[in-house]
PDB file of C-alpha atoms in Angstrom:
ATOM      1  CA  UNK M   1     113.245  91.427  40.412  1.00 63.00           C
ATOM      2  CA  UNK M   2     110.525  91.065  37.719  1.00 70.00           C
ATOM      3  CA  UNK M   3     110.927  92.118  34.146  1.00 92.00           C
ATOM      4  CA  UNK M   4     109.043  92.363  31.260  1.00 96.00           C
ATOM      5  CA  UNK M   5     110.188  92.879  27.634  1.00 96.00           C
ATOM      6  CA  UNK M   6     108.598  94.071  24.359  1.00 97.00           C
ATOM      7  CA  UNK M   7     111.175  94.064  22.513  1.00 95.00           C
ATOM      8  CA  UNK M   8     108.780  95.623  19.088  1.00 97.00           C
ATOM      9  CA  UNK M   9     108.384  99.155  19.642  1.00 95.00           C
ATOM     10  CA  UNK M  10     106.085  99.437  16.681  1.00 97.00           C
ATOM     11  CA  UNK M  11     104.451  96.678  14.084  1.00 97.00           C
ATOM     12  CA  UNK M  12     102.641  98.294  11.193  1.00 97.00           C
ATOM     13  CA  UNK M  13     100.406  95.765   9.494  1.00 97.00           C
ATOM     14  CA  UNK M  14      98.241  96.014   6.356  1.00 97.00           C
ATOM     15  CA  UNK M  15      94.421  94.926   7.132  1.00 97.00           C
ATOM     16  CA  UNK M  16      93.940  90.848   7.341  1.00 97.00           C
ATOM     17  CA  UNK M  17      97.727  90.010   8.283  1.00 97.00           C
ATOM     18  CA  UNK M  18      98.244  87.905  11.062  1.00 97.00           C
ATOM     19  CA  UNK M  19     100.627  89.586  13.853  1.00 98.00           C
ATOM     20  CA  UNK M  20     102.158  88.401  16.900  1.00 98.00           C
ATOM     21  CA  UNK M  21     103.362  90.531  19.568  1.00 98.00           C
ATOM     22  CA  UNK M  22     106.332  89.298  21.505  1.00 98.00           C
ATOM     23  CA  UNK M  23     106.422  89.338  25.099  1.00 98.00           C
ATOM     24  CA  UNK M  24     109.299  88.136  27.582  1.00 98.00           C
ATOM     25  CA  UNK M  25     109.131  88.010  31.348  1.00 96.00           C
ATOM     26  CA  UNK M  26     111.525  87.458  34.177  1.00 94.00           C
ATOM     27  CA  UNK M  27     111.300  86.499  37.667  1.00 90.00           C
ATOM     28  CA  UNK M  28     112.314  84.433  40.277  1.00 86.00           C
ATOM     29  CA  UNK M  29     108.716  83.323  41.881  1.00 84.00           C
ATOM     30  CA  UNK M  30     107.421  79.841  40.948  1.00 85.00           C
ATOM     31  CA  UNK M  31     103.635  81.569  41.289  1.00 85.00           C
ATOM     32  CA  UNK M  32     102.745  84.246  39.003  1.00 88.00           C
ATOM     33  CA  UNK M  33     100.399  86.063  36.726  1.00 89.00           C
ATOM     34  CA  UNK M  34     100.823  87.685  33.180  1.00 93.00           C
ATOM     35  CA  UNK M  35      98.187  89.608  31.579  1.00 94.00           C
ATOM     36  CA  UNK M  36      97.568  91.446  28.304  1.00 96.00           C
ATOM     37  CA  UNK M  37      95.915  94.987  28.141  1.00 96.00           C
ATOM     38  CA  UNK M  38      95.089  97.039  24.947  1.00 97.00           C
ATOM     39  CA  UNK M  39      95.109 100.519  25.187  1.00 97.00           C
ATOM     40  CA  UNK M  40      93.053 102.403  21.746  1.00 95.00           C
ATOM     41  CA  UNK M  41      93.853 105.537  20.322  1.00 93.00           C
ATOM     42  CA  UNK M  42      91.191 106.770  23.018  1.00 90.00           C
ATOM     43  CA  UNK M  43      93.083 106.046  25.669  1.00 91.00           C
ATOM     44  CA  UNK M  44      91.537 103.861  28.210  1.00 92.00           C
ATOM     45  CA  UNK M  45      93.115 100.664  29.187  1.00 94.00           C
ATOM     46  CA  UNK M  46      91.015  97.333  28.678  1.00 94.00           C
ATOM     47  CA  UNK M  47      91.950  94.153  29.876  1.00 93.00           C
ATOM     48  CA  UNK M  48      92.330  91.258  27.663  1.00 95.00           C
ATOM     49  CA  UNK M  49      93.494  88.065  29.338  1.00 93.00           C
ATOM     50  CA  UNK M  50      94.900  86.412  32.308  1.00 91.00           C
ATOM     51  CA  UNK M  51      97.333  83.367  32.680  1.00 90.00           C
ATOM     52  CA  UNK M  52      98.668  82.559  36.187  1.00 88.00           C
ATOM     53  CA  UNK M  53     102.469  80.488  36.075  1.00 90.00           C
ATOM     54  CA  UNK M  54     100.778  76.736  36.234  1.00 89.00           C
ATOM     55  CA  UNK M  55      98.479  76.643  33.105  1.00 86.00           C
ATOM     56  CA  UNK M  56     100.441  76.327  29.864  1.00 85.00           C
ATOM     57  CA  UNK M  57      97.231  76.035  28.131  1.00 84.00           C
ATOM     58  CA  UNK M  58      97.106  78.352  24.709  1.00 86.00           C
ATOM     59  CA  UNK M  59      94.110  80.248  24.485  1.00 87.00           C
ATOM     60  CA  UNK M  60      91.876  81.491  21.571  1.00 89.00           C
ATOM     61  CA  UNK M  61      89.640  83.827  21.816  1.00 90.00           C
ATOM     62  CA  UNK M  62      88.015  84.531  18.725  1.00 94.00           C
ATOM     63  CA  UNK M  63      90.749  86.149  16.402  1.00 95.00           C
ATOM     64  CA  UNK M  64      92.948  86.670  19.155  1.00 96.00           C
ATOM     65  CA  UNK M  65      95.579  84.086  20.502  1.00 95.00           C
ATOM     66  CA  UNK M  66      98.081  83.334  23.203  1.00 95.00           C
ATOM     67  CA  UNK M  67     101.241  81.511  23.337  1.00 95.00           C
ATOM     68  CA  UNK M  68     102.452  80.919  27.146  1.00 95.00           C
ATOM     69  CA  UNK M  69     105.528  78.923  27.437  1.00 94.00           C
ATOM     70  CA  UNK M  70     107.755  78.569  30.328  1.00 93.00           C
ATOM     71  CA  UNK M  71     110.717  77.402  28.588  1.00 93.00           C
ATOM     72  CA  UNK M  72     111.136  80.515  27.078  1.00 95.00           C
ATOM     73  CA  UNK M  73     109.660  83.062  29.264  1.00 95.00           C
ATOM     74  CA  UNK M  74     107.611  83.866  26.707  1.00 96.00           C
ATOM     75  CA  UNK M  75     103.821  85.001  26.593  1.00 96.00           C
ATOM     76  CA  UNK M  76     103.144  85.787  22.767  1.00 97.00           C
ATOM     77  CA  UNK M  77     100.077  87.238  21.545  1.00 97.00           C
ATOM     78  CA  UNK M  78      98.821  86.855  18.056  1.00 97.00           C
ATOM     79  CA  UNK M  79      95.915  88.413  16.411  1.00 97.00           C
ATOM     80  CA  UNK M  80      94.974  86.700  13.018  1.00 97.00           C
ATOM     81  CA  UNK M  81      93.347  88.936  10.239  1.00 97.00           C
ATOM     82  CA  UNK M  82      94.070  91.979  11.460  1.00 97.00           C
ATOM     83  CA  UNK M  83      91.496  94.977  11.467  1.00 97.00           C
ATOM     84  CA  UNK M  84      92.119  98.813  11.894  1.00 97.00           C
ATOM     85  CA  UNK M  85      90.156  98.430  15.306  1.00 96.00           C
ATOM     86  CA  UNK M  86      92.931  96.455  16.700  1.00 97.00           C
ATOM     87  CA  UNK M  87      95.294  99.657  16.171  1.00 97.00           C
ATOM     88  CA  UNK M  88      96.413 100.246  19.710  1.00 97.00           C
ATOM     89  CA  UNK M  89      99.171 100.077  22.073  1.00 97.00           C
ATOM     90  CA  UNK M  90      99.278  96.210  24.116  1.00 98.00           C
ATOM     91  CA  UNK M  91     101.164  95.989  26.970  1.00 97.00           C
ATOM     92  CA  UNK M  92     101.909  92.697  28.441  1.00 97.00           C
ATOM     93  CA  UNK M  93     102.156  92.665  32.377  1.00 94.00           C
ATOM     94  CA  UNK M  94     103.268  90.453  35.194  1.00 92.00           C
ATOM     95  CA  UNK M  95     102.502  90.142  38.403  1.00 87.00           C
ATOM     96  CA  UNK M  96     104.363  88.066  40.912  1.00 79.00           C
ATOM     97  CA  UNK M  97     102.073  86.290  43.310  1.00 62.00           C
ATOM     98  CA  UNK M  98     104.149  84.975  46.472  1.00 51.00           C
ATOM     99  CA  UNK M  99     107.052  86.648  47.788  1.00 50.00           C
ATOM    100  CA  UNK M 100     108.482  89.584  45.840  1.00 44.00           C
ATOM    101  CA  UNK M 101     107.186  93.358  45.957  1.00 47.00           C
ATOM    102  CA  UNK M 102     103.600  92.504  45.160  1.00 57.00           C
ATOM    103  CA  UNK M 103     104.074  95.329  42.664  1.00 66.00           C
ATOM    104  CA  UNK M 104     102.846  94.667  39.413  1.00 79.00           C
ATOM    105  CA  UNK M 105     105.505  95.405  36.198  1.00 88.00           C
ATOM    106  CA  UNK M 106     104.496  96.295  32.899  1.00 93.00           C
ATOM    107  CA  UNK M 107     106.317  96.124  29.420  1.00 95.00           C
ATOM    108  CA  UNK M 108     106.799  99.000  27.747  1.00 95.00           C
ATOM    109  CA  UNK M 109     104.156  98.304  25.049  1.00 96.00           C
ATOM    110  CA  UNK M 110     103.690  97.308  21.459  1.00 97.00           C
ATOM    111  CA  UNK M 111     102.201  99.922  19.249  1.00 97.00           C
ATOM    112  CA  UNK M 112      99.941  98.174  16.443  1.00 98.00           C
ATOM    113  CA  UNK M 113      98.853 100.491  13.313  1.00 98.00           C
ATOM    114  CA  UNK M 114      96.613  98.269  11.054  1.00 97.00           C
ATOM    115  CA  UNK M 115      96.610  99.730   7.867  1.00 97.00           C
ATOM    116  CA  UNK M 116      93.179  99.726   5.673  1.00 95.00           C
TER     117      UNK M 116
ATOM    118  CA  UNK X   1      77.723 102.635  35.153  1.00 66.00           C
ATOM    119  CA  UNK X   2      81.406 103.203  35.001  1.00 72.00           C
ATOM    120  CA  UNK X   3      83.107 101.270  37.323  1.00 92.00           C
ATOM    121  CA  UNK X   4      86.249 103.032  37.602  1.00 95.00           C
ATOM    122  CA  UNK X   5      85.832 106.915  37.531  1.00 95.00           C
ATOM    123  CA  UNK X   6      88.745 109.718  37.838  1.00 95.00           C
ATOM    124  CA  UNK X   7      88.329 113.372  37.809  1.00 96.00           C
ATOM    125  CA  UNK X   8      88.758 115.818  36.279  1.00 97.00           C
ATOM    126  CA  UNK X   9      90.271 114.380  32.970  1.00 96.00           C
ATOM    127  CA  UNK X  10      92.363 117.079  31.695  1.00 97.00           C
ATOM    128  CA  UNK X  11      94.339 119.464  34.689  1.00 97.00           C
ATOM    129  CA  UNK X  12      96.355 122.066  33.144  1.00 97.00           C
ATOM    130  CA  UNK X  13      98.414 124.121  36.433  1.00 97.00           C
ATOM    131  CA  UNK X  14     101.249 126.112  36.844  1.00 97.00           C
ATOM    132  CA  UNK X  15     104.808 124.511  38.418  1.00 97.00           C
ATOM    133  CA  UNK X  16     104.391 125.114  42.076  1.00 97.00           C
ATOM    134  CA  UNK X  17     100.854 124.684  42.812  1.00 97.00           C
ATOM    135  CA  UNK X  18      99.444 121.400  44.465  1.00 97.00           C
ATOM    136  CA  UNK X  19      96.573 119.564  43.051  1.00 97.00           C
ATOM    137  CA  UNK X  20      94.564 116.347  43.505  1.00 97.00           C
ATOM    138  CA  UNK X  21      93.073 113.753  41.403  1.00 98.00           C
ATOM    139  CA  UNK X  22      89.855 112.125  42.404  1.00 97.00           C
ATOM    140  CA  UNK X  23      89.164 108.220  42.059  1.00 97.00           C
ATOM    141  CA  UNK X  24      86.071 106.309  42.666  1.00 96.00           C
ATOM    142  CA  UNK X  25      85.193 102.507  41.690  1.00 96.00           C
ATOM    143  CA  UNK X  26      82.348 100.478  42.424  1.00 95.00           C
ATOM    144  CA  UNK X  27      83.282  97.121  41.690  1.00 93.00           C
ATOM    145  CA  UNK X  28      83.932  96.574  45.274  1.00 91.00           C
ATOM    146  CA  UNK X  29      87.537  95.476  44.510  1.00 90.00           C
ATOM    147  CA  UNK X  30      90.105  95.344  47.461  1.00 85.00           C
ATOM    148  CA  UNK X  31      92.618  97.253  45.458  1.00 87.00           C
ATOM    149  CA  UNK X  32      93.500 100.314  44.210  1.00 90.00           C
ATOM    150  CA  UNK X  33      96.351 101.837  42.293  1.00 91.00           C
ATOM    151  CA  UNK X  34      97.962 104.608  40.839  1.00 94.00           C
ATOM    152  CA  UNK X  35     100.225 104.634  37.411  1.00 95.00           C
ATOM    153  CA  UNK X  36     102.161 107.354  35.292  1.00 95.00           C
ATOM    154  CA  UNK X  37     102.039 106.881  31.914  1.00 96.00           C
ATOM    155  CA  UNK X  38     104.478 109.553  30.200  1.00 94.00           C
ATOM    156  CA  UNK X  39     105.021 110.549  26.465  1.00 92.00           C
ATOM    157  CA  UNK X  40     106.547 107.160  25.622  1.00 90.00           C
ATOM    158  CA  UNK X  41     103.639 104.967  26.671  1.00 91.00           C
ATOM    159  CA  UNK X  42     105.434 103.501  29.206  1.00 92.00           C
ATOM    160  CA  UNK X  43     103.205 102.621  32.310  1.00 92.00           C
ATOM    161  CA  UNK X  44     104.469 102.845  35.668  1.00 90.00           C
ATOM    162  CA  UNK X  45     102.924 102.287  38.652  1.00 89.00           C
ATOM    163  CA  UNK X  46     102.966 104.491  41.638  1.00 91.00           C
ATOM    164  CA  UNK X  47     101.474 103.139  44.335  1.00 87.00           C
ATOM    165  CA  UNK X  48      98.779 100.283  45.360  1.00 86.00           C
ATOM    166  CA  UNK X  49      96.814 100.337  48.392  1.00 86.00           C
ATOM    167  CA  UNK X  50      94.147  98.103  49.768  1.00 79.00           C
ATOM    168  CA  UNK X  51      92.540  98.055  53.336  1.00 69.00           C
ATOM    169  CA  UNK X  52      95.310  96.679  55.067  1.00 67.00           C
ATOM    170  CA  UNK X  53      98.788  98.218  53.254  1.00 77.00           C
ATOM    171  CA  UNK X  54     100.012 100.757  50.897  1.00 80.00           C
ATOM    172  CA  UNK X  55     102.749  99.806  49.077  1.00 75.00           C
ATOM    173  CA  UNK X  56     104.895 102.867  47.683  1.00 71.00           C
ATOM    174  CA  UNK X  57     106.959 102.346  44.673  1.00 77.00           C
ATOM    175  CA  UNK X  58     110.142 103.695  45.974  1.00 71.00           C
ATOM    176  CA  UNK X  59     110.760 105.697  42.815  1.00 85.00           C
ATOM    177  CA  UNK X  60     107.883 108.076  43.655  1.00 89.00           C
ATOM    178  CA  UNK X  61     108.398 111.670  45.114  1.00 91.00           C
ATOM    179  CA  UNK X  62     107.553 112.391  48.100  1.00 91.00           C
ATOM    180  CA  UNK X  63     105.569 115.545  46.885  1.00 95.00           C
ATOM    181  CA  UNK X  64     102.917 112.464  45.851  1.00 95.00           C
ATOM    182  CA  UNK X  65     100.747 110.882  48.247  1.00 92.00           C
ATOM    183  CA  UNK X  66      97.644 108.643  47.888  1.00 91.00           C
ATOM    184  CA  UNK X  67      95.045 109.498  50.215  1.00 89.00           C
ATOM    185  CA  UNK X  68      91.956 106.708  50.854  1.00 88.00           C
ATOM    186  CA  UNK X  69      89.047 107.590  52.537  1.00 87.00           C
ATOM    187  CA  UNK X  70      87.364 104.562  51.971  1.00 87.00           C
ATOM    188  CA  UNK X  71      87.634 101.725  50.258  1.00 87.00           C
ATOM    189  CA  UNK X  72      86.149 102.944  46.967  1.00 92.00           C
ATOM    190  CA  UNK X  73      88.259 105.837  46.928  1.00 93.00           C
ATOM    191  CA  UNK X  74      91.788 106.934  46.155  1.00 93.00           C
ATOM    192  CA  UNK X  75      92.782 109.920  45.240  1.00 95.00           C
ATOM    193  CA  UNK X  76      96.602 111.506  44.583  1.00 96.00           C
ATOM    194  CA  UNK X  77      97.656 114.757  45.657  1.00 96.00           C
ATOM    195  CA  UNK X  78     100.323 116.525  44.447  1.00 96.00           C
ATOM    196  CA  UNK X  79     102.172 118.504  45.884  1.00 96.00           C
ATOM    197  CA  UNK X  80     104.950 121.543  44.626  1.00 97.00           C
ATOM    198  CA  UNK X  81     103.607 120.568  40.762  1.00 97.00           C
ATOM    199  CA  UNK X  82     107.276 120.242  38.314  1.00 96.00           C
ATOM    200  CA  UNK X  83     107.235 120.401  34.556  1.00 96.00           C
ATOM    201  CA  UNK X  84     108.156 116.676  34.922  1.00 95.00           C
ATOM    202  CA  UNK X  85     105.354 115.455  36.208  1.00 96.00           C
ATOM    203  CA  UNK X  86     102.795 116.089  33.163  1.00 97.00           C
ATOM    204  CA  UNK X  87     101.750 112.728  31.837  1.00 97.00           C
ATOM    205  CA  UNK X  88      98.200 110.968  32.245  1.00 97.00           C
ATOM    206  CA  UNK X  89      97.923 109.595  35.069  1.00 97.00           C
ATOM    207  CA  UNK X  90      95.397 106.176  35.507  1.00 97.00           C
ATOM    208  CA  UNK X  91      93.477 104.883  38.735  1.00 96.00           C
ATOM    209  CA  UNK X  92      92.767 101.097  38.405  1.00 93.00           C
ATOM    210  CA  UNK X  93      91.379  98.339  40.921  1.00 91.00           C
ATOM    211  CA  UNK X  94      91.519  94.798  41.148  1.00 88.00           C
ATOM    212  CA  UNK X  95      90.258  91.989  43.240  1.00 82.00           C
ATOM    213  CA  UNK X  96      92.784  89.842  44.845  1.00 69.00           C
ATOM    214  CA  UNK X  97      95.407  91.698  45.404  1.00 64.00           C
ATOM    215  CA  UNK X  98      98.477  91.587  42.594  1.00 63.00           C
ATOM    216  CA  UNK X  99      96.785  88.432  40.569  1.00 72.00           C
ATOM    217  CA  UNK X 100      93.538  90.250  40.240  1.00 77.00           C
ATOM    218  CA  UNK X 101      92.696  91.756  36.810  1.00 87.00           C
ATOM    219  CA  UNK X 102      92.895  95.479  36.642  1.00 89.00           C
ATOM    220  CA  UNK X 103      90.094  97.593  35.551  1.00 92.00           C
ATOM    221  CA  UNK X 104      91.631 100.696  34.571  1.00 95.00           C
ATOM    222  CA  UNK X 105      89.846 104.702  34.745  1.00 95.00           C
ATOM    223  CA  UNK X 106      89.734 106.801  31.589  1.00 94.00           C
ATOM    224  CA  UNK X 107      92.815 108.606  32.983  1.00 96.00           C
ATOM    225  CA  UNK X 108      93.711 112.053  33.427  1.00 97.00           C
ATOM    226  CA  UNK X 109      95.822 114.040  31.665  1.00 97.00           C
ATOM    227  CA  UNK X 110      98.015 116.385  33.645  1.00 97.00           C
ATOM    228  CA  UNK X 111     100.041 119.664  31.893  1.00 97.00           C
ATOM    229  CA  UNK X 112     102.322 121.407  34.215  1.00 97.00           C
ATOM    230  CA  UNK X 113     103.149 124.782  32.221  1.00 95.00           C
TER     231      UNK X 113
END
């Protein structure tokens, strides 16, 4: 079955730290897709990237970074100079693309307070 | 336009009464879903449906159901309403099935009193 772990509950940050948000996955598939969503104070969830299983590539977007290795099971996510608009609850996600329950699982969630 | 609409956004209803939630998207995606997110944060999801299967997560009551009239639509009724079942509740879709990004609605929050 497919797992994901947050293992930080809660990361308070002062403004212009860099943070990085954990994120562990299990499963048995070869083929599969993680994600990262933010979800603000208001509420709504917003996407924020996609890796499927064969592209170890890191990714920057901007201030925003991601860490996918295999070896570890590990998708971090790192957000360099932190600003209060990047208070929110992330949840990383996985979704297993052959086989399994086609049912996608997410982590329970990293809440971020950025402090002014 | 908002591509992934749910109504109403708050529901406040007494234990015992059935009530729906209404979903629309117009991205065209193939795939809808359903997900409880309770006090904690923590997301689950419910149930997924495209054209061709729903897919129940077995964990669900049977007092839910997901309903589709179409393939922009999915609503959830309710049924028997328990205190345990207040939490917001989000529609999403996606294109391609599980790999596809999720676009998530606003949500609505449900308070069984």
């Amino acid at each position: 079955a497919q797992k994901v772990t947050q293992a930080q509950t809660e990361i308070s940050v002062v403004e212009k730290e860099d943070v990085t948000l954990d994120c562990v996955y299990e499963t048995r598939d070869t083929t599969y897709y993680l994600f990262w969503y933010k979800q603000p104070p208001s509420g709504e969830l917003v996407f924020l990237i996609r890796r499927n299983s064969f592209d170890e590539q890191n990714e920057i977007s901007g201030r925003y970074s991601w860490n996918f290795q295999k070896s570890t099971s590990s998708f971090n996510f790192t957000i360099t100079a932190s600003q209060v608009v990047d208070s929110a609850v992330y949840f990383c996600a996985l979704s297993e693309g052959i086989g399994g329950s086609y049912i996608p699982t997410f982590g329970r969630g990293t809440s971020l307070i950025v402090h002014p | 336009d908002t591509a992934v609409s749910q109504t109403p956004k708050y529901l406040v209803t007494q234990m015992g009464n059935d009530k729906s939630i209404k979903c629309e998207q117009n991205l065209g995606h193939d795939t809808m879903y359903w997900y409880k997110q309770d006090s904690k944060k923590f997301l689950k999801i419910m149930f997924s449906y495209n054209n061709k299967e729903l897919i129940i997560n077995e964990t669900v009551p049977n007092r839910f159901s997901p309903k589709s009239p179409d393939k922009a639509h999915l609503n959830l009724h309710i049924n028997s309403l328990e205190l345990g079942d207040s939490a917001v509740y989000f529609c999403a879709s996606s294109q391609e099935g599980m790999a596809g990004i999720q676009y998530f609605g606003a949500g609505t929050r449900l308070s069984v009193l």
